[in-house]
Short mmCIF file of C-alpha atoms in Angstrom, two decimals:
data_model
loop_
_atom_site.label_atom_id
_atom_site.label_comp_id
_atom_site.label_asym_id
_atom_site.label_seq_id
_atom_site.Cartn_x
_atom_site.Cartn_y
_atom_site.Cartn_z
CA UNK A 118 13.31 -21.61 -7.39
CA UNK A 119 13.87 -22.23 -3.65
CA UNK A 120 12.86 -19.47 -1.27
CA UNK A 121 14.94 -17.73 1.50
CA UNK A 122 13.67 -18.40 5.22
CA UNK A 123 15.65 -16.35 7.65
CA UNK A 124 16.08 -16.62 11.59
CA UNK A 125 16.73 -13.29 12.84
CA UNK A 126 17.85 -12.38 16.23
CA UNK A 127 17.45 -8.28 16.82
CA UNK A 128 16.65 -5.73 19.29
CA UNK A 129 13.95 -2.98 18.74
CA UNK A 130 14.61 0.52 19.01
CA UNK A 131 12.74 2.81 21.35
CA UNK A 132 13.07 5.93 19.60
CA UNK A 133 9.73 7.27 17.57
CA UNK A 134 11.29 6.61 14.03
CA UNK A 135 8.57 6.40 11.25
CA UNK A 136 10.62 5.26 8.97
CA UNK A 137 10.18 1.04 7.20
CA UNK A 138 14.09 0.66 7.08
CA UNK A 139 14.75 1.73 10.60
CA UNK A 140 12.78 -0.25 12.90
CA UNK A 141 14.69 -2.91 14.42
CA UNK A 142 18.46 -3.54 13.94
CA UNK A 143 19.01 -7.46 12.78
CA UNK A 144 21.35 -10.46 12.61
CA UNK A 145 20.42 -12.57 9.91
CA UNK A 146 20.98 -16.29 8.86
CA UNK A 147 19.46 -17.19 5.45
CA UNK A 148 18.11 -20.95 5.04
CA UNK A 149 16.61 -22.85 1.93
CA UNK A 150 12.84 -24.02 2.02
CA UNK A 151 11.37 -25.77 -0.46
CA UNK A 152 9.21 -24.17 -3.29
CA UNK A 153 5.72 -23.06 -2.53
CA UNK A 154 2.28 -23.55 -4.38
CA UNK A 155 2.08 -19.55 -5.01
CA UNK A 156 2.61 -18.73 -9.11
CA UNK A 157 2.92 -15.45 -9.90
CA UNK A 158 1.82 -13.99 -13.35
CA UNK A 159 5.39 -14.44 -15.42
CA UNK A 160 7.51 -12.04 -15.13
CA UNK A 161 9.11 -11.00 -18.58
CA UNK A 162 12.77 -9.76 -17.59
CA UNK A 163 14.48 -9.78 -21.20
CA UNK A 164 16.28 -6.21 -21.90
CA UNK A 165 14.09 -3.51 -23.35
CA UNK A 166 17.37 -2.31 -25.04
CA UNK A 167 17.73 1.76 -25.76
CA UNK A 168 14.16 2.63 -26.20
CA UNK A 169 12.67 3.37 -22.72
CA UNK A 170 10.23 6.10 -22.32
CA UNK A 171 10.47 7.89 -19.26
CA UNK A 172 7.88 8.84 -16.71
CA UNK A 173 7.89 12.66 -16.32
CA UNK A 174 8.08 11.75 -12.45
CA UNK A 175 10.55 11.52 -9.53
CA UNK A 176 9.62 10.46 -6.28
CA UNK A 177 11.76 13.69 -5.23
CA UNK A 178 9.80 16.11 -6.58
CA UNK A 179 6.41 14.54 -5.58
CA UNK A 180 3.90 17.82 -4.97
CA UNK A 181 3.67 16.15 -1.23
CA UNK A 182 5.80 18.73 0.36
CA UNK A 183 2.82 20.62 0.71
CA UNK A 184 2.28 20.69 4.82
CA UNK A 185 -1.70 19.38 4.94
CA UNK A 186 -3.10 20.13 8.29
CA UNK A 187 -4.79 16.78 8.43
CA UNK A 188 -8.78 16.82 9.82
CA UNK A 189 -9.83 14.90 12.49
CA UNK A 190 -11.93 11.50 11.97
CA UNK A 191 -15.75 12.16 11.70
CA UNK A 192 -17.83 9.59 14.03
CA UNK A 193 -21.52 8.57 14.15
CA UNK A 194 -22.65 11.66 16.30
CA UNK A 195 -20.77 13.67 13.07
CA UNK A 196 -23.59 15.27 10.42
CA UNK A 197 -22.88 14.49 6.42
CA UNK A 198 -21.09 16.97 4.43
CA UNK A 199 -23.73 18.24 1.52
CA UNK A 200 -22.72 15.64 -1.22
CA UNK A 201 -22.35 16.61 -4.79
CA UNK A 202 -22.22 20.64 -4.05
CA UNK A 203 -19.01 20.88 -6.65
CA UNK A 204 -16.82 19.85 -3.90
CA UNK A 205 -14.52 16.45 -4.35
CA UNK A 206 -14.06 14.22 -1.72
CA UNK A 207 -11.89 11.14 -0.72
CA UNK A 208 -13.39 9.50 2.23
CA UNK A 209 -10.56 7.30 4.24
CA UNK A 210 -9.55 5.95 7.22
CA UNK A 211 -6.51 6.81 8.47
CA UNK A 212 -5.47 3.07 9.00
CA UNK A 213 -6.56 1.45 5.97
CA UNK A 214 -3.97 0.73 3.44
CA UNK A 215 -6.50 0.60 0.83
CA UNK A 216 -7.16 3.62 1.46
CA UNK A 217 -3.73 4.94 2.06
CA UNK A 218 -3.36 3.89 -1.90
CA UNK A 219 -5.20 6.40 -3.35
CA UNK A 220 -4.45 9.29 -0.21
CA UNK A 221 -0.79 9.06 -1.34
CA UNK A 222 -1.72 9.52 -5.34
CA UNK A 223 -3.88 12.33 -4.04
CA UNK A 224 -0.57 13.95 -2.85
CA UNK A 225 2.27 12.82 -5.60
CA UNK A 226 -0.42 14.57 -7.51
CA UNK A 227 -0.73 18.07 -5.96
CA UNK A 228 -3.94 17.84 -5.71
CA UNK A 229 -4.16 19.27 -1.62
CA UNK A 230 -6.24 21.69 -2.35
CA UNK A 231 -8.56 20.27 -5.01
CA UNK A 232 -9.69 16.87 -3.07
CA UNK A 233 -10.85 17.34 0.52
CA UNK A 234 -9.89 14.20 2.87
CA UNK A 235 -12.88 13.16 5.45
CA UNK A 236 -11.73 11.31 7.94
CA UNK A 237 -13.78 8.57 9.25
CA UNK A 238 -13.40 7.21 12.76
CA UNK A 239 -12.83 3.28 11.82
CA UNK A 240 -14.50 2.23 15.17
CA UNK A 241 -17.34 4.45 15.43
CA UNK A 242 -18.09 5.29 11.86
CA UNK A 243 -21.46 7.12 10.94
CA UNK A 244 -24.17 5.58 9.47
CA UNK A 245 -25.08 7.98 6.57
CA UNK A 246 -21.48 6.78 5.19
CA UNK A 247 -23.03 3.39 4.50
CA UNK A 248 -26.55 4.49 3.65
CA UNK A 249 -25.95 7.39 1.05
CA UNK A 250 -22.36 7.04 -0.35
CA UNK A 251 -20.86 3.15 0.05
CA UNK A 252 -23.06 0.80 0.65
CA UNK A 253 -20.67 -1.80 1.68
CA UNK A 254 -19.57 -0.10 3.98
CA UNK A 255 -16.24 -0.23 2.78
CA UNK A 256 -13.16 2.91 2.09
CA UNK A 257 -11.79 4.68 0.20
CA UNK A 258 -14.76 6.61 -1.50
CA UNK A 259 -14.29 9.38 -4.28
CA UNK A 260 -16.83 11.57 -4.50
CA UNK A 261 -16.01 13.35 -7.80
CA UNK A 262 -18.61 14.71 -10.72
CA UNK A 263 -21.85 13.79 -9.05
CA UNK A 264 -20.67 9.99 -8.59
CA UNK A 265 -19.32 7.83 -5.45
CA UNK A 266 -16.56 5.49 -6.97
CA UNK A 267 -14.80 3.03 -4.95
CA UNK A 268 -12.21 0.56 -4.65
CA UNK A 269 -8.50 1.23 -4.44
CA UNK A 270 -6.56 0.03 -7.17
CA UNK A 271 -9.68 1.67 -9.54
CA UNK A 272 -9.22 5.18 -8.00
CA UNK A 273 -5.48 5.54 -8.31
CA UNK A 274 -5.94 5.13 -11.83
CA UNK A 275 -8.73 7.22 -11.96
CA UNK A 276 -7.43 10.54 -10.08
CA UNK A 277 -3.90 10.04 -12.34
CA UNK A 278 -6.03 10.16 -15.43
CA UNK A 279 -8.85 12.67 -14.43
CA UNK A 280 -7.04 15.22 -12.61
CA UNK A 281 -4.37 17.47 -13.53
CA UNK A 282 -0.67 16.92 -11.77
CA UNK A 283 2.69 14.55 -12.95
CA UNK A 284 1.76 10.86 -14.81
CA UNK A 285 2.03 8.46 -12.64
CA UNK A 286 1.40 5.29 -15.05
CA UNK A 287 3.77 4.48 -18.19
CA UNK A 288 3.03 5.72 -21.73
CA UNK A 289 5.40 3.16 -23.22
CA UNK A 290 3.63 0.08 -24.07
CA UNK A 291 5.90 -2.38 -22.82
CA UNK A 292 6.14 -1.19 -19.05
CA UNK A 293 2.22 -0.47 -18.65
CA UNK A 294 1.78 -4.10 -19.89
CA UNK A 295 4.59 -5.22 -17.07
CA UNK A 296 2.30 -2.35 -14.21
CA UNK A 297 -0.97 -4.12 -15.21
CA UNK A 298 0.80 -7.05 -14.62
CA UNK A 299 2.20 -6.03 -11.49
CA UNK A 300 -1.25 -4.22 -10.23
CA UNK A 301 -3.25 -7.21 -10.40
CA UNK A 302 -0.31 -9.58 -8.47
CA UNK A 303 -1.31 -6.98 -5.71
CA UNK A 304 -3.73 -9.18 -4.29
CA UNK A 305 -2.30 -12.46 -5.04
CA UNK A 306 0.83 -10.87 -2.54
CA UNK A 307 -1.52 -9.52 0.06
CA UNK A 308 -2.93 -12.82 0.62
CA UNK A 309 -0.17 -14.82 0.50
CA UNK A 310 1.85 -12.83 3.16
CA UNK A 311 -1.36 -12.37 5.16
CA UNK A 312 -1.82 -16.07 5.19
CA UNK A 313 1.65 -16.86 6.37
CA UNK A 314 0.71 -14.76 9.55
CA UNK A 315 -0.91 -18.64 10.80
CA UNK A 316 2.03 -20.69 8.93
CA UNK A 317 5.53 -21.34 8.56
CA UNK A 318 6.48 -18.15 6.52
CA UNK A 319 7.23 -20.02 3.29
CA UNK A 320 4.04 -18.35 1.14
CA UNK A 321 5.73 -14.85 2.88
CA UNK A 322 9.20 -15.75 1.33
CA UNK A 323 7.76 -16.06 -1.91
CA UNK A 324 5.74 -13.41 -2.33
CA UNK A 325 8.50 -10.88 -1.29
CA UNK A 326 10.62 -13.19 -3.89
CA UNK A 327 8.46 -11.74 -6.50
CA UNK A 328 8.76 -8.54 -5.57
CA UNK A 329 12.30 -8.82 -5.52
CA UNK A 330 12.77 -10.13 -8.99
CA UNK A 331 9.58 -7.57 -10.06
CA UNK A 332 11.84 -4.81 -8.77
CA UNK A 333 14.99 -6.08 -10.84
CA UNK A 334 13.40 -5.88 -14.35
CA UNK A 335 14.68 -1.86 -14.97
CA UNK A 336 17.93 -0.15 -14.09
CA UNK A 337 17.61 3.17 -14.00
CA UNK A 338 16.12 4.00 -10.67
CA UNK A 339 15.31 1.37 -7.85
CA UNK A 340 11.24 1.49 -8.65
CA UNK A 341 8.90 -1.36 -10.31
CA UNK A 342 9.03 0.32 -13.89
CA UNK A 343 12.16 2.25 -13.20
CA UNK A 344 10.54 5.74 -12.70
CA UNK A 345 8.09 6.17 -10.04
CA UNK A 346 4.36 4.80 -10.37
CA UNK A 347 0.72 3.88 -9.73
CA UNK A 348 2.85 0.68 -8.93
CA UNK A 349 4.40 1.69 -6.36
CA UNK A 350 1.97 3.53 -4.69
CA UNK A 351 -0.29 0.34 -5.20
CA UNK A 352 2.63 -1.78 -2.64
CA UNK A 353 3.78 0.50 -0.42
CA UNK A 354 0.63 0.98 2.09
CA UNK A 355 0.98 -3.24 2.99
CA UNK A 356 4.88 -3.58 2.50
CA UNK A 357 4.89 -0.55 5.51
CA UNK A 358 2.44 -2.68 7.40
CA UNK A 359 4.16 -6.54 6.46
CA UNK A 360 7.84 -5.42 7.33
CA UNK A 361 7.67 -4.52 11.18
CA UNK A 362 4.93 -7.10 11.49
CA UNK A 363 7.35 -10.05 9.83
CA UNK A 364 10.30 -9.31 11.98
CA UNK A 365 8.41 -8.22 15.45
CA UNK A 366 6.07 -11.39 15.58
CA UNK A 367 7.48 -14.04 13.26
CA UNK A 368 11.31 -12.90 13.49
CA UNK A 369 11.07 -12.92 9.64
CA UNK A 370 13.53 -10.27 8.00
CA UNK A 371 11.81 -9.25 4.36
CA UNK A 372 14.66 -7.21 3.04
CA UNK A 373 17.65 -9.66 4.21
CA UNK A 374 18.79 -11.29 0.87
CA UNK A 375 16.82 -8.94 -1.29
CA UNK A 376 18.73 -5.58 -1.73
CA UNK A 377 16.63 -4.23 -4.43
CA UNK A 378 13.57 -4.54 -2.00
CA UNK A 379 15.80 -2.94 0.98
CA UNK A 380 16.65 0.07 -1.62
CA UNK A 381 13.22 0.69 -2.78
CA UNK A 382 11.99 0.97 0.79
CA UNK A 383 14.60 3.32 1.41
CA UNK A 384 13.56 5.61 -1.46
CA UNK A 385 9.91 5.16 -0.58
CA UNK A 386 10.92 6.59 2.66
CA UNK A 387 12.14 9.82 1.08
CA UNK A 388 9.03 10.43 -0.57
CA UNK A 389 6.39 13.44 1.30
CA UNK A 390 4.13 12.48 -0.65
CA UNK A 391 3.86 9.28 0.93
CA UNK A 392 5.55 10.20 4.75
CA UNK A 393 2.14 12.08 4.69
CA UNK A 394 0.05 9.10 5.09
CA UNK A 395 2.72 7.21 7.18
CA UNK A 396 1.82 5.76 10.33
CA UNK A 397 4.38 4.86 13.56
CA UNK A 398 5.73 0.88 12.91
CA UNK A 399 4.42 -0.10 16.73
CA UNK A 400 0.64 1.05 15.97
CA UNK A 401 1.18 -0.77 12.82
CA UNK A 402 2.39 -3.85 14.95
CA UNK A 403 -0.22 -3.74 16.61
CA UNK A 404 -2.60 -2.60 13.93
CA UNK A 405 -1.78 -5.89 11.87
CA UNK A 406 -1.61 -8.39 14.88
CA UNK A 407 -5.40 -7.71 15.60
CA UNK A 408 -6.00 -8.05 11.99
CA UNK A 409 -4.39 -11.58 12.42
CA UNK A 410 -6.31 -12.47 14.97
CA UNK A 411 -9.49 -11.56 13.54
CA UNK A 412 -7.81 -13.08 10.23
CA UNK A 413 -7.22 -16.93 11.94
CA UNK A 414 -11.17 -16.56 12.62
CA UNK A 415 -12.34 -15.82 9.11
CA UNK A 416 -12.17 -17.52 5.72
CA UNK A 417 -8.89 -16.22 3.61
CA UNK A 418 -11.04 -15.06 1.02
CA UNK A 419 -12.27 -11.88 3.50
CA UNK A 420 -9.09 -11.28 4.61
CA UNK A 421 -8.83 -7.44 2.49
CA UNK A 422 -12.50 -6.87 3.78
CA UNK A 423 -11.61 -7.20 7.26
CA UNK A 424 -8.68 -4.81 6.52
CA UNK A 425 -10.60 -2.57 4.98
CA UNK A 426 -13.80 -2.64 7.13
CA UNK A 427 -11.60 -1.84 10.31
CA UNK A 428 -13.98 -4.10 12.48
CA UNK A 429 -11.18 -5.45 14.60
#
């Protein structure tokens, strides 16, 4: 199937919205370009028929309305909290949208007040982080049961199966076959949008495609398995990052053509849980354009390292 390519003439607002849907206003012309070399895992779209088990979920009544009094980033001159003193941790940076993954199950999950965030300063992080609890250097970090676990995608499953709070991954066997599906296109989509950062936009087209036809599969409400979800979680940190970035620098509209995308970013917006974590679209402009840079420098392959390491 052809892709959309888009050229987009807009103004930017200058008000201090936070909001994905809001940040420019748009005129759009849609234009064929030929298919790309991305391939997506299939996506099986036939009917489920009657028999859909729900999530006991809504995005509406995510346990995020609690008002966290966030803590400031820790830096190298900062000393070490004492590690495994009963005490769980998620170590993050407030940028990283790997990290942002598991900060936002944290909150759909109510768990405030039962995992302390520490905040480490991206540019000036201390040492001890690397030396005692991830040796790559790398967030987010759980610190949970006398263990350091890492890696994003991991952890959200982790903290939705290990701590108490709604379930946020399907019990019927049919959609958590379709969410492992979808969680493991996750990086298959980051890369190909990152990479179109340097090119023509066509692997960028594609990839938000996908998500399009991903997000048409249920009916019921306008998220991946229908109800709320790990999977949606697992998008949202880069889709709040891509959008801005796509139509700022490359004048590339994602949600133009693609109205299930355009009404799942506008329920994503109405979730605390996640408006939490949120961070304003200019610093994520200009968040993502240094990752470019840094990006057109380094092999594709450590493109989600250099996002994650904050070294730009």
């Amino acid at each position: 199937m052809a892709s959309l390519k888009l050229k987009v003439s807009y103004s930017c607002s200058s008000n201090n919205s936070t909001t994905l849907s809001s940040f420019c206003k748009k005129v759009v012309t849609q234009i064929r370009f030929p298919n790309t070399t991305i391939s997506p895992p299939k996506l099986r779209l036939q009917a489920l028929g009657n028999a859909r088990a729900k999530i006991p979920f809504s995005a509406k009544i995510a346990a995020g309305t609690v008002n966290e009094v966030l803590p400031p980033p820790l830096d190298s001159t900062s000393e070490p909290p004492q590690f495994f003193d009963g005490t769980t941790r998620l170590y993050i940076s407030y940028t990283c949208p790997f990290a942002q993954r598991v900060w936002i199950t944290r909150n759909c999950k109510g768990l405030q007040d039962k995992i302390k965030l520490v905040i480490l300063d991206r540019e000036n992080r201390p040492a001890w982080y690397k030396e005692k609890i991830n040796s790559a250097d790398k967030v987010p970090t759980l610190e949970h049961n006398n263990e350091f676990k890492g890696e994003s995608l991991d952890l959200i499953k982790y903290i939705d199966s290990h701590f108490e709070g709604p379930s946020l991954f399907p019990h019927d066997p049919e959609k958590k076959e379709f969410a492992e599906e979808l969680l493991s296109y996750t990086h298959t989509f980051n890369k190909a949008v990152f990479s179109s950062f340097e090119r023509d936009g066509n692997e960028a087209g594609a990839a938000f495609d996908y998500i399009e036809t991903a997000l048409s599969k249920f009916e019921d409400e306008p998220f991946f398995l229908g109800q709320f979800s790990l999977v949606d979680i697992a998008y949202t940190p880069f889709i709040e990052r891509f959008q801005p970035f796509l139509l700022d620098v490359k004048k590339y509209d994602i949600i133009a053509g693609r109205p299930k995308l355009a009404a799942w970013i506008k329920e994503m917006d109405k979730n605390d849980a996640y408006k939490q974590t949120r961070r304003e679209p200019k610093e994520l402009v200009e968040f993502t354009r240094n990752a470019s840079r840094h990006f057109s420098e380094t092999s594709l392959s450590n493109y989600s390292i250099l996002l994650t390491l904050h070294t730009f």
